[in-house]
């Protein structure tokens, strides 16, 4: 990770770009994120996010399953009472018939998405990138990291956070060489996919917004996600319109050490 700061303040980087760069470079290891007593970990294997962990109560798998309506609190308590040494809660839930293996896997993937999305939007805190092979007991959930990054950016609700990266609606983006292959692999919703394929290097974001039922904010998030993933490139903005944040558009480079 020669071109990446290995640790620092989340306020100094646009965190989705850090994750996208690690993905593109085939990183293996962990990224630790902390804010006060809250700690979150993203596990990478060959550039893909294998799984994630968090000590935040809202990020616990059982709570996510309850929130999604796949598990009830009484079922959870019964499963906990049946747990024995060496057995995971997930295995007990399956043995009791409360979850199928597919439902447990889906819940675990949803957990990773929730943890990553929360890391993206942290206004402050610290991160640390630690390269190295993962422990053998780390679960690999088979997620598409590119689609995961896209979906987490689309969940953003802070308009200013997005605008700082995008500039004005007069900004113009063009497709990168791999845009269409990337869209084919991600299998986005039809309207989002059509919007992405209209990038041609001449239309402004406002022009694109006028061609879809998506509002300006949603259009901005779609194009930003594509740009973060290396599937679109900024051409520019007309004079007099805000430019994207210089600090946000590139991850700082580590100083050379003699």
PDB file of C-alpha atoms in Angstrom:
ATOM      1  CA  UNK A   1       0.000   0.000   0.000  1.00  0.00           C
ATOM      2  CA  UNK A   2       2.804   2.435  -0.933  1.00  0.00           C
ATOM      3  CA  UNK A   3       0.490   5.242  -2.102  1.00  0.00           C
ATOM      4  CA  UNK A   4      -1.882   5.112   0.853  1.00  0.00           C
ATOM      5  CA  UNK A   5      -1.588   6.532   4.336  1.00  0.00           C
ATOM      6  CA  UNK A   6      -1.705   3.490   6.558  1.00  0.00           C
ATOM      7  CA  UNK A   7      -3.500   5.311   9.342  1.00  0.00           C
ATOM      8  CA  UNK A   8      -5.026   8.654  10.133  1.00  0.00           C
ATOM      9  CA  UNK A   9      -8.142  10.663  10.749  1.00  0.00           C
ATOM     10  CA  UNK A  10     -11.251   9.777   8.765  1.00  0.00           C
ATOM     11  CA  UNK A  11     -11.870  13.510   8.420  1.00  0.00           C
ATOM     12  CA  UNK A  12      -8.758  13.761   6.225  1.00  0.00           C
ATOM     13  CA  UNK A  13      -9.900  11.274   3.567  1.00  0.00           C
ATOM     14  CA  UNK A  14     -13.066  10.433   1.702  1.00  0.00           C
ATOM     15  CA  UNK A  15     -13.310   6.955   3.211  1.00  0.00           C
ATOM     16  CA  UNK A  16     -15.099   5.305   0.245  1.00  0.00           C
ATOM     17  CA  UNK A  17     -12.072   6.176  -1.912  1.00  0.00           C
ATOM     18  CA  UNK A  18      -9.752   4.465   0.527  1.00  0.00           C
ATOM     19  CA  UNK A  19     -11.848   1.289   0.443  1.00  0.00           C
ATOM     20  CA  UNK A  20     -12.154   1.396  -3.354  1.00  0.00           C
ATOM     21  CA  UNK A  21      -8.394   1.784  -3.723  1.00  0.00           C
ATOM     22  CA  UNK A  22      -7.725  -1.174  -1.439  1.00  0.00           C
ATOM     23  CA  UNK A  23     -10.176  -3.199  -3.527  1.00  0.00           C
ATOM     24  CA  UNK A  24      -8.534  -2.198  -6.806  1.00  0.00           C
ATOM     25  CA  UNK A  25      -5.059  -3.006  -5.518  1.00  0.00           C
ATOM     26  CA  UNK A  26      -5.992  -6.486  -4.264  1.00  0.00           C
ATOM     27  CA  UNK A  27      -5.283  -5.636  -0.632  1.00  0.00           C
ATOM     28  CA  UNK A  28      -5.160  -8.422   1.941  1.00  0.00           C
ATOM     29  CA  UNK A  29      -5.494  -7.622   5.615  1.00  0.00           C
ATOM     30  CA  UNK A  30      -7.757  -5.540   7.836  1.00  0.00           C
ATOM     31  CA  UNK A  31      -8.941  -1.963   8.145  1.00  0.00           C
ATOM     32  CA  UNK A  32      -9.738  -0.908  11.704  1.00  0.00           C
ATOM     33  CA  UNK A  33     -12.030   2.037  12.359  1.00  0.00           C
ATOM     34  CA  UNK A  34     -12.523   3.531  15.811  1.00  0.00           C
ATOM     35  CA  UNK A  35     -14.563   6.325  17.337  1.00  0.00           C
ATOM     36  CA  UNK A  36     -14.451   6.467  21.107  1.00  0.00           C
ATOM     37  CA  UNK A  37     -15.349   3.047  22.469  1.00  0.00           C
ATOM     38  CA  UNK A  38     -16.794   1.914  19.126  1.00  0.00           C
ATOM     39  CA  UNK A  39     -14.571  -0.308  17.004  1.00  0.00           C
ATOM     40  CA  UNK A  40     -15.250  -1.744  13.550  1.00  0.00           C
ATOM     41  CA  UNK A  41     -13.113  -4.059  11.420  1.00  0.00           C
ATOM     42  CA  UNK A  42     -13.229  -4.758   7.685  1.00  0.00           C
ATOM     43  CA  UNK A  43     -11.507  -7.970   6.580  1.00  0.00           C
ATOM     44  CA  UNK A  44     -10.025  -8.008   3.054  1.00  0.00           C
ATOM     45  CA  UNK A  45      -8.940 -11.031   1.054  1.00  0.00           C
ATOM     46  CA  UNK A  46      -7.403 -10.421  -2.380  1.00  0.00           C
ATOM     47  CA  UNK A  47      -9.089  -7.042  -2.579  1.00  0.00           C
ATOM     48  CA  UNK A  48     -12.563  -8.290  -1.687  1.00  0.00           C
ATOM     49  CA  UNK A  49     -14.244  -7.512   1.636  1.00  0.00           C
ATOM     50  CA  UNK A  50     -14.532 -10.995   3.105  1.00  0.00           C
ATOM     51  CA  UNK A  51     -16.528 -10.007   6.219  1.00  0.00           C
ATOM     52  CA  UNK A  52     -16.751  -7.352   8.911  1.00  0.00           C
ATOM     53  CA  UNK A  53     -17.131  -7.037  12.678  1.00  0.00           C
ATOM     54  CA  UNK A  54     -18.267  -4.344  15.085  1.00  0.00           C
ATOM     55  CA  UNK A  55     -18.812  -3.934  18.808  1.00  0.00           C
ATOM     56  CA  UNK A  56     -21.698  -1.502  18.239  1.00  0.00           C
ATOM     57  CA  UNK A  57     -24.942  -3.009  19.489  1.00  0.00           C
ATOM     58  CA  UNK A  58     -26.845  -1.931  16.362  1.00  0.00           C
ATOM     59  CA  UNK A  59     -24.354  -3.820  14.171  1.00  0.00           C
ATOM     60  CA  UNK A  60     -24.792  -7.186  15.891  1.00  0.00           C
ATOM     61  CA  UNK A  61     -26.079  -9.881  13.559  1.00  0.00           C
ATOM     62  CA  UNK A  62     -28.921 -10.893  15.875  1.00  0.00           C
ATOM     63  CA  UNK A  63     -30.208  -7.322  16.028  1.00  0.00           C
ATOM     64  CA  UNK A  64     -30.041  -6.995  12.249  1.00  0.00           C
ATOM     65  CA  UNK A  65     -31.991 -10.253  11.819  1.00  0.00           C
ATOM     66  CA  UNK A  66     -34.643  -8.984  14.230  1.00  0.00           C
ATOM     67  CA  UNK A  67     -34.809  -5.633  12.467  1.00  0.00           C
ATOM     68  CA  UNK A  68     -35.259  -7.393   9.123  1.00  0.00           C
ATOM     69  CA  UNK A  69     -38.078  -9.532  10.532  1.00  0.00           C
ATOM     70  CA  UNK A  70     -36.184 -12.816  10.156  1.00  0.00           C
ATOM     71  CA  UNK A  71     -35.878 -13.476  13.885  1.00  0.00           C
ATOM     72  CA  UNK A  72     -37.918 -12.616  17.004  1.00  0.00           C
ATOM     73  CA  UNK A  73     -36.538 -11.656  20.430  1.00  0.00           C
ATOM     74  CA  UNK A  74     -38.045 -14.797  22.068  1.00  0.00           C
ATOM     75  CA  UNK A  75     -36.368 -16.985  19.446  1.00  0.00           C
ATOM     76  CA  UNK A  76     -33.058 -15.260  20.105  1.00  0.00           C
ATOM     77  CA  UNK A  77     -33.331 -15.798  23.869  1.00  0.00           C
ATOM     78  CA  UNK A  78     -34.213 -19.469  23.397  1.00  0.00           C
ATOM     79  CA  UNK A  79     -31.238 -19.959  21.086  1.00  0.00           C
ATOM     80  CA  UNK A  80     -28.912 -18.318  23.598  1.00  0.00           C
ATOM     81  CA  UNK A  81     -30.184 -20.654  26.327  1.00  0.00           C
ATOM     82  CA  UNK A  82     -29.363 -23.666  24.124  1.00  0.00           C
ATOM     83  CA  UNK A  83     -25.829 -22.595  23.273  1.00  0.00           C
ATOM     84  CA  UNK A  84     -23.034 -24.916  24.329  1.00  0.00           C
ATOM     85  CA  UNK A  85     -19.281 -24.514  24.294  1.00  0.00           C
ATOM     86  CA  UNK A  86     -17.936 -24.434  20.747  1.00  0.00           C
ATOM     87  CA  UNK A  87     -21.296 -23.736  19.102  1.00  0.00           C
ATOM     88  CA  UNK A  88     -21.989 -20.450  17.359  1.00  0.00           C
ATOM     89  CA  UNK A  89     -25.284 -18.642  17.782  1.00  0.00           C
ATOM     90  CA  UNK A  90     -25.907 -18.950  14.052  1.00  0.00           C
ATOM     91  CA  UNK A  91     -25.549 -22.723  14.121  1.00  0.00           C
ATOM     92  CA  UNK A  92     -27.967 -22.988  17.049  1.00  0.00           C
ATOM     93  CA  UNK A  93     -30.524 -20.809  15.250  1.00  0.00           C
ATOM     94  CA  UNK A  94     -30.328 -23.120  12.235  1.00  0.00           C
ATOM     95  CA  UNK A  95     -30.567 -26.279  14.354  1.00  0.00           C
ATOM     96  CA  UNK A  96     -33.693 -24.917  16.059  1.00  0.00           C
ATOM     97  CA  UNK A  97     -35.252 -24.187  12.673  1.00  0.00           C
ATOM     98  CA  UNK A  98     -35.452 -20.432  13.260  1.00  0.00           C
ATOM     99  CA  UNK A  99     -33.230 -19.671  10.255  1.00  0.00           C
ATOM    100  CA  UNK A 100     -32.176 -21.446   7.102  1.00  0.00           C
ATOM    101  CA  UNK A 101     -28.474 -21.378   6.118  1.00  0.00           C
ATOM    102  CA  UNK A 102     -29.409 -19.054   3.249  1.00  0.00           C
ATOM    103  CA  UNK A 103     -31.168 -16.629   5.616  1.00  0.00           C
ATOM    104  CA  UNK A 104     -28.175 -16.621   7.959  1.00  0.00           C
ATOM    105  CA  UNK A 105     -25.823 -15.898   5.042  1.00  0.00           C
ATOM    106  CA  UNK A 106     -28.061 -13.098   3.819  1.00  0.00           C
ATOM    107  CA  UNK A 107     -28.126 -11.611   7.320  1.00  0.00           C
ATOM    108  CA  UNK A 108     -24.339 -11.775   7.576  1.00  0.00           C
ATOM    109  CA  UNK A 109     -23.987 -10.000   4.233  1.00  0.00           C
ATOM    110  CA  UNK A 110     -26.456  -7.370   5.361  1.00  0.00           C
ATOM    111  CA  UNK A 111     -24.356  -6.914   8.495  1.00  0.00           C
ATOM    112  CA  UNK A 112     -21.235  -6.225   6.414  1.00  0.00           C
ATOM    113  CA  UNK A 113     -23.114  -3.648   4.346  1.00  0.00           C
ATOM    114  CA  UNK A 114     -24.399  -1.906   7.467  1.00  0.00           C
ATOM    115  CA  UNK A 115     -20.933  -1.776   9.042  1.00  0.00           C
ATOM    116  CA  UNK A 116     -19.311  -0.458   5.861  1.00  0.00           C
ATOM    117  CA  UNK A 117     -22.033   2.154   5.309  1.00  0.00           C
ATOM    118  CA  UNK A 118     -21.602   3.406   8.878  1.00  0.00           C
ATOM    119  CA  UNK A 119     -17.829   3.713   8.345  1.00  0.00           C
ATOM    120  CA  UNK A 120     -18.418   5.736   5.169  1.00  0.00           C
ATOM    121  CA  UNK A 121     -20.452   8.378   6.957  1.00  0.00           C
ATOM    122  CA  UNK A 122     -18.480   8.786  10.179  1.00  0.00           C
ATOM    123  CA  UNK A 123     -17.753  12.529  10.547  1.00  0.00           C
ATOM    124  CA  UNK A 124     -14.698  11.823  12.691  1.00  0.00           C
ATOM    125  CA  UNK A 125     -12.701   8.952  14.082  1.00  0.00           C
ATOM    126  CA  UNK A 126      -9.562   7.094  13.118  1.00  0.00           C
ATOM    127  CA  UNK A 127      -8.652   4.295  10.750  1.00  0.00           C
ATOM    128  CA  UNK A 128      -5.677   1.979  10.431  1.00  0.00           C
ATOM    129  CA  UNK A 129      -4.761  -0.278   7.516  1.00  0.00           C
ATOM    130  CA  UNK A 130      -2.927  -3.458   8.494  1.00  0.00           C
ATOM    131  CA  UNK A 131      -1.650  -5.664   5.674  1.00  0.00           C
ATOM    132  CA  UNK A 132      -1.167  -9.384   6.187  1.00  0.00           C
ATOM    133  CA  UNK A 133      -2.886 -12.750   5.702  1.00  0.00           C
ATOM    134  CA  UNK A 134      -6.237 -13.205   7.380  1.00  0.00           C
ATOM    135  CA  UNK A 135      -6.690 -15.705  10.175  1.00  0.00           C
ATOM    136  CA  UNK A 136      -8.054 -19.059   9.047  1.00  0.00           C
ATOM    137  CA  UNK A 137     -11.263 -18.594  11.046  1.00  0.00           C
ATOM    138  CA  UNK A 138     -12.304 -15.396   9.218  1.00  0.00           C
ATOM    139  CA  UNK A 139     -15.511 -16.086   7.303  1.00  0.00           C
ATOM    140  CA  UNK A 140     -15.548 -15.284   3.579  1.00  0.00           C
ATOM    141  CA  UNK A 141     -19.088 -14.277   2.607  1.00  0.00           C
ATOM    142  CA  UNK A 142     -18.618 -14.081  -1.161  1.00  0.00           C
ATOM    143  CA  UNK A 143     -19.635 -10.434  -1.488  1.00  0.00           C
ATOM    144  CA  UNK A 144     -19.046  -8.250  -4.544  1.00  0.00           C
ATOM    145  CA  UNK A 145     -16.998  -5.423  -3.057  1.00  0.00           C
ATOM    146  CA  UNK A 146     -17.621  -3.171  -6.048  1.00  0.00           C
ATOM    147  CA  UNK A 147     -21.382  -3.526  -5.668  1.00  0.00           C
ATOM    148  CA  UNK A 148     -21.060  -3.183  -1.886  1.00  0.00           C
ATOM    149  CA  UNK A 149     -19.251   0.162  -2.221  1.00  0.00           C
ATOM    150  CA  UNK A 150     -21.837   1.360  -4.733  1.00  0.00           C
ATOM    151  CA  UNK A 151     -24.795   0.406  -2.528  1.00  0.00           C
ATOM    152  CA  UNK A 152     -23.270   1.975   0.590  1.00  0.00           C
ATOM    153  CA  UNK A 153     -22.690   5.271  -1.205  1.00  0.00           C
ATOM    154  CA  UNK A 154     -26.276   5.210  -2.468  1.00  0.00           C
ATOM    155  CA  UNK A 155     -27.457   4.960   1.174  1.00  0.00           C
ATOM    156  CA  UNK A 156     -25.873   8.338   2.001  1.00  0.00           C
ATOM    157  CA  UNK A 157     -28.294  10.976   3.277  1.00  0.00           C
ATOM    158  CA  UNK A 158     -25.843  13.845   3.850  1.00  0.00           C
ATOM    159  CA  UNK A 159     -26.189  16.053   0.762  1.00  0.00           C
ATOM    160  CA  UNK A 160     -23.219  18.262   1.665  1.00  0.00           C
ATOM    161  CA  UNK A 161     -20.980  15.210   2.068  1.00  0.00           C
ATOM    162  CA  UNK A 162     -21.761  14.238  -1.530  1.00  0.00           C
ATOM    163  CA  UNK A 163     -21.637  17.786  -2.944  1.00  0.00           C
ATOM    164  CA  UNK A 164     -18.121  18.320  -1.555  1.00  0.00           C
ATOM    165  CA  UNK A 165     -16.955  15.452  -3.763  1.00  0.00           C
ATOM    166  CA  UNK A 166     -19.076  16.170  -6.834  1.00  0.00           C
ATOM    167  CA  UNK A 167     -18.983  19.956  -7.210  1.00  0.00           C
ATOM    168  CA  UNK A 168     -22.054  21.484  -8.848  1.00  0.00           C
ATOM    169  CA  UNK A 169     -24.697  19.892 -11.046  1.00  0.00           C
ATOM    170  CA  UNK A 170     -22.866  21.517 -13.963  1.00  0.00           C
ATOM    171  CA  UNK A 171     -19.988  19.038 -13.585  1.00  0.00           C
ATOM    172  CA  UNK A 172     -19.371  16.786 -16.572  1.00  0.00           C
ATOM    173  CA  UNK A 173     -18.238  13.167 -16.354  1.00  0.00           C
ATOM    174  CA  UNK A 174     -17.157  10.713 -19.026  1.00  0.00           C
ATOM    175  CA  UNK A 175     -17.017   6.927 -18.912  1.00  0.00           C
ATOM    176  CA  UNK A 176     -13.800   5.170 -18.027  1.00  0.00           C
ATOM    177  CA  UNK A 177     -12.727   2.324 -20.289  1.00  0.00           C
ATOM    178  CA  UNK A 178     -14.280  -0.337 -18.049  1.00  0.00           C
ATOM    179  CA  UNK A 179     -17.641   1.355 -17.394  1.00  0.00           C
ATOM    180  CA  UNK A 180     -19.856  -0.964 -19.410  1.00  0.00           C
ATOM    181  CA  UNK A 181     -18.107  -4.117 -18.195  1.00  0.00           C
ATOM    182  CA  UNK A 182     -18.457  -2.870 -14.629  1.00  0.00           C
ATOM    183  CA  UNK A 183     -22.160  -2.138 -15.078  1.00  0.00           C
ATOM    184  CA  UNK A 184     -22.733  -5.585 -16.576  1.00  0.00           C
ATOM    185  CA  UNK A 185     -21.096  -7.172 -13.517  1.00  0.00           C
ATOM    186  CA  UNK A 186     -22.892  -5.058 -10.894  1.00  0.00           C
ATOM    187  CA  UNK A 187     -26.407  -5.610 -12.308  1.00  0.00           C
ATOM    188  CA  UNK A 188     -27.858  -2.322 -11.035  1.00  0.00           C
ATOM    189  CA  UNK A 189     -31.511  -1.332 -11.159  1.00  0.00           C
ATOM    190  CA  UNK A 190     -32.612  -0.606 -14.725  1.00  0.00           C
ATOM    191  CA  UNK A 191     -33.016   3.157 -14.300  1.00  0.00           C
ATOM    192  CA  UNK A 192     -29.675   3.545 -12.527  1.00  0.00           C
ATOM    193  CA  UNK A 193     -27.965   1.395 -15.159  1.00  0.00           C
ATOM    194  CA  UNK A 194     -29.454   3.479 -17.985  1.00  0.00           C
ATOM    195  CA  UNK A 195     -28.334   6.703 -16.306  1.00  0.00           C
ATOM    196  CA  UNK A 196     -24.775   5.385 -15.974  1.00  0.00           C
ATOM    197  CA  UNK A 197     -24.649   4.366 -19.633  1.00  0.00           C
ATOM    198  CA  UNK A 198     -25.596   7.928 -20.674  1.00  0.00           C
ATOM    199  CA  UNK A 199     -22.282   9.330 -19.405  1.00  0.00           C
ATOM    200  CA  UNK A 200     -20.572  10.652 -22.528  1.00  0.00           C
ATOM    201  CA  UNK A 201     -18.232  13.441 -21.471  1.00  0.00           C
ATOM    202  CA  UNK A 202     -20.484  16.204 -22.798  1.00  0.00           C
ATOM    203  CA  UNK A 203     -23.631  16.209 -20.641  1.00  0.00           C
ATOM    204  CA  UNK A 204     -23.696  17.862 -17.245  1.00  0.00           C
ATOM    205  CA  UNK A 205     -25.142  16.133 -14.203  1.00  0.00           C
ATOM    206  CA  UNK A 206     -28.125  18.444 -14.583  1.00  0.00           C
ATOM    207  CA  UNK A 207     -28.612  17.273 -18.181  1.00  0.00           C
ATOM    208  CA  UNK A 208     -28.537  13.663 -17.019  1.00  0.00           C
ATOM    209  CA  UNK A 209     -30.946  14.382 -14.185  1.00  0.00           C
ATOM    210  CA  UNK A 210     -33.480  15.784 -16.658  1.00  0.00           C
ATOM    211  CA  UNK A 211     -33.512  12.440 -18.496  1.00  0.00           C
ATOM    212  CA  UNK A 212     -34.504  10.326 -15.496  1.00  0.00           C
ATOM    213  CA  UNK A 213     -37.047  10.279 -12.681  1.00  0.00           C
ATOM    214  CA  UNK A 214     -34.172  10.248 -10.164  1.00  0.00           C
ATOM    215  CA  UNK A 215     -33.665  13.543  -8.334  1.00  0.00           C
ATOM    216  CA  UNK A 216     -30.428  15.549  -8.461  1.00  0.00           C
ATOM    217  CA  UNK A 217     -29.137  14.049  -5.218  1.00  0.00           C
ATOM    218  CA  UNK A 218     -29.640  10.477  -6.425  1.00  0.00           C
ATOM    219  CA  UNK A 219     -27.983  11.290  -9.766  1.00  0.00           C
ATOM    220  CA  UNK A 220     -25.007  12.797  -7.943  1.00  0.00           C
ATOM    221  CA  UNK A 221     -24.614   9.690  -5.776  1.00  0.00           C
ATOM    222  CA  UNK A 222     -24.765   7.356  -8.777  1.00  0.00           C
ATOM    223  CA  UNK A 223     -22.081   9.254 -10.685  1.00  0.00           C
ATOM    224  CA  UNK A 224     -19.902   9.716  -7.605  1.00  0.00           C
ATOM    225  CA  UNK A 225     -20.060   5.988  -6.875  1.00  0.00           C
ATOM    226  CA  UNK A 226     -19.009   5.218 -10.447  1.00  0.00           C
ATOM    227  CA  UNK A 227     -16.140   7.705 -10.212  1.00  0.00           C
ATOM    228  CA  UNK A 228     -14.941   6.312  -6.872  1.00  0.00           C
ATOM    229  CA  UNK A 229     -14.943   2.831  -8.422  1.00  0.00           C
ATOM    230  CA  UNK A 230     -12.869   3.998 -11.380  1.00  0.00           C
ATOM    231  CA  UNK A 231     -15.736   3.590 -13.851  1.00  0.00           C
ATOM    232  CA  UNK A 232     -16.212   7.299 -14.612  1.00  0.00           C
ATOM    233  CA  UNK A 233     -13.934  10.331 -14.807  1.00  0.00           C
ATOM    234  CA  UNK A 234     -14.480  14.030 -14.173  1.00  0.00           C
ATOM    235  CA  UNK A 235     -14.109  16.169 -17.298  1.00  0.00           C
ATOM    236  CA  UNK A 236     -14.648  19.483 -15.529  1.00  0.00           C
ATOM    237  CA  UNK A 237     -17.058  22.168 -14.430  1.00  0.00           C
ATOM    238  CA  UNK A 238     -17.827  25.479 -16.135  1.00  0.00           C
ATOM    239  CA  UNK A 239     -16.002  28.529 -14.783  1.00  0.00           C
ATOM    240  CA  UNK A 240     -17.826  30.027 -11.824  1.00  0.00           C
ATOM    241  CA  UNK A 241     -19.236  26.718 -10.590  1.00  0.00           C
ATOM    242  CA  UNK A 242     -17.896  24.893  -7.534  1.00  0.00           C
ATOM    243  CA  UNK A 243     -15.218  22.296  -8.204  1.00  0.00           C
ATOM    244  CA  UNK A 244     -15.066  18.998  -6.322  1.00  0.00           C
ATOM    245  CA  UNK A 245     -13.040  19.048  -3.120  1.00  0.00           C
ATOM    246  CA  UNK A 246      -9.313  18.654  -3.977  1.00  0.00           C
ATOM    247  CA  UNK A 247      -8.674  16.847  -0.708  1.00  0.00           C
ATOM    248  CA  UNK A 248     -11.543  14.490  -1.360  1.00  0.00           C
ATOM    249  CA  UNK A 249     -10.599  13.563  -4.894  1.00  0.00           C
ATOM    250  CA  UNK A 250      -7.315  11.912  -4.053  1.00  0.00           C
ATOM    251  CA  UNK A 251      -6.002   9.878  -1.169  1.00  0.00           C
ATOM    252  CA  UNK A 252      -2.947  11.588   0.381  1.00  0.00           C
ATOM    253  CA  UNK A 253       0.418  10.050  -0.452  1.00  0.00           C
ATOM    254  CA  UNK A 254       2.709   8.870   2.290  1.00  0.00           C
ATOM    255  CA  UNK A 255       5.894  10.983   2.467  1.00  0.00           C
ATOM    256  CA  UNK A 256       9.073   9.287   1.305  1.00  0.00           C
ATOM    257  CA  UNK A 257      11.203   7.971   4.127  1.00  0.00           C
ATOM    258  CA  UNK A 258      14.927   7.878   3.572  1.00  0.00           C
TER     259      UNK A 258
END
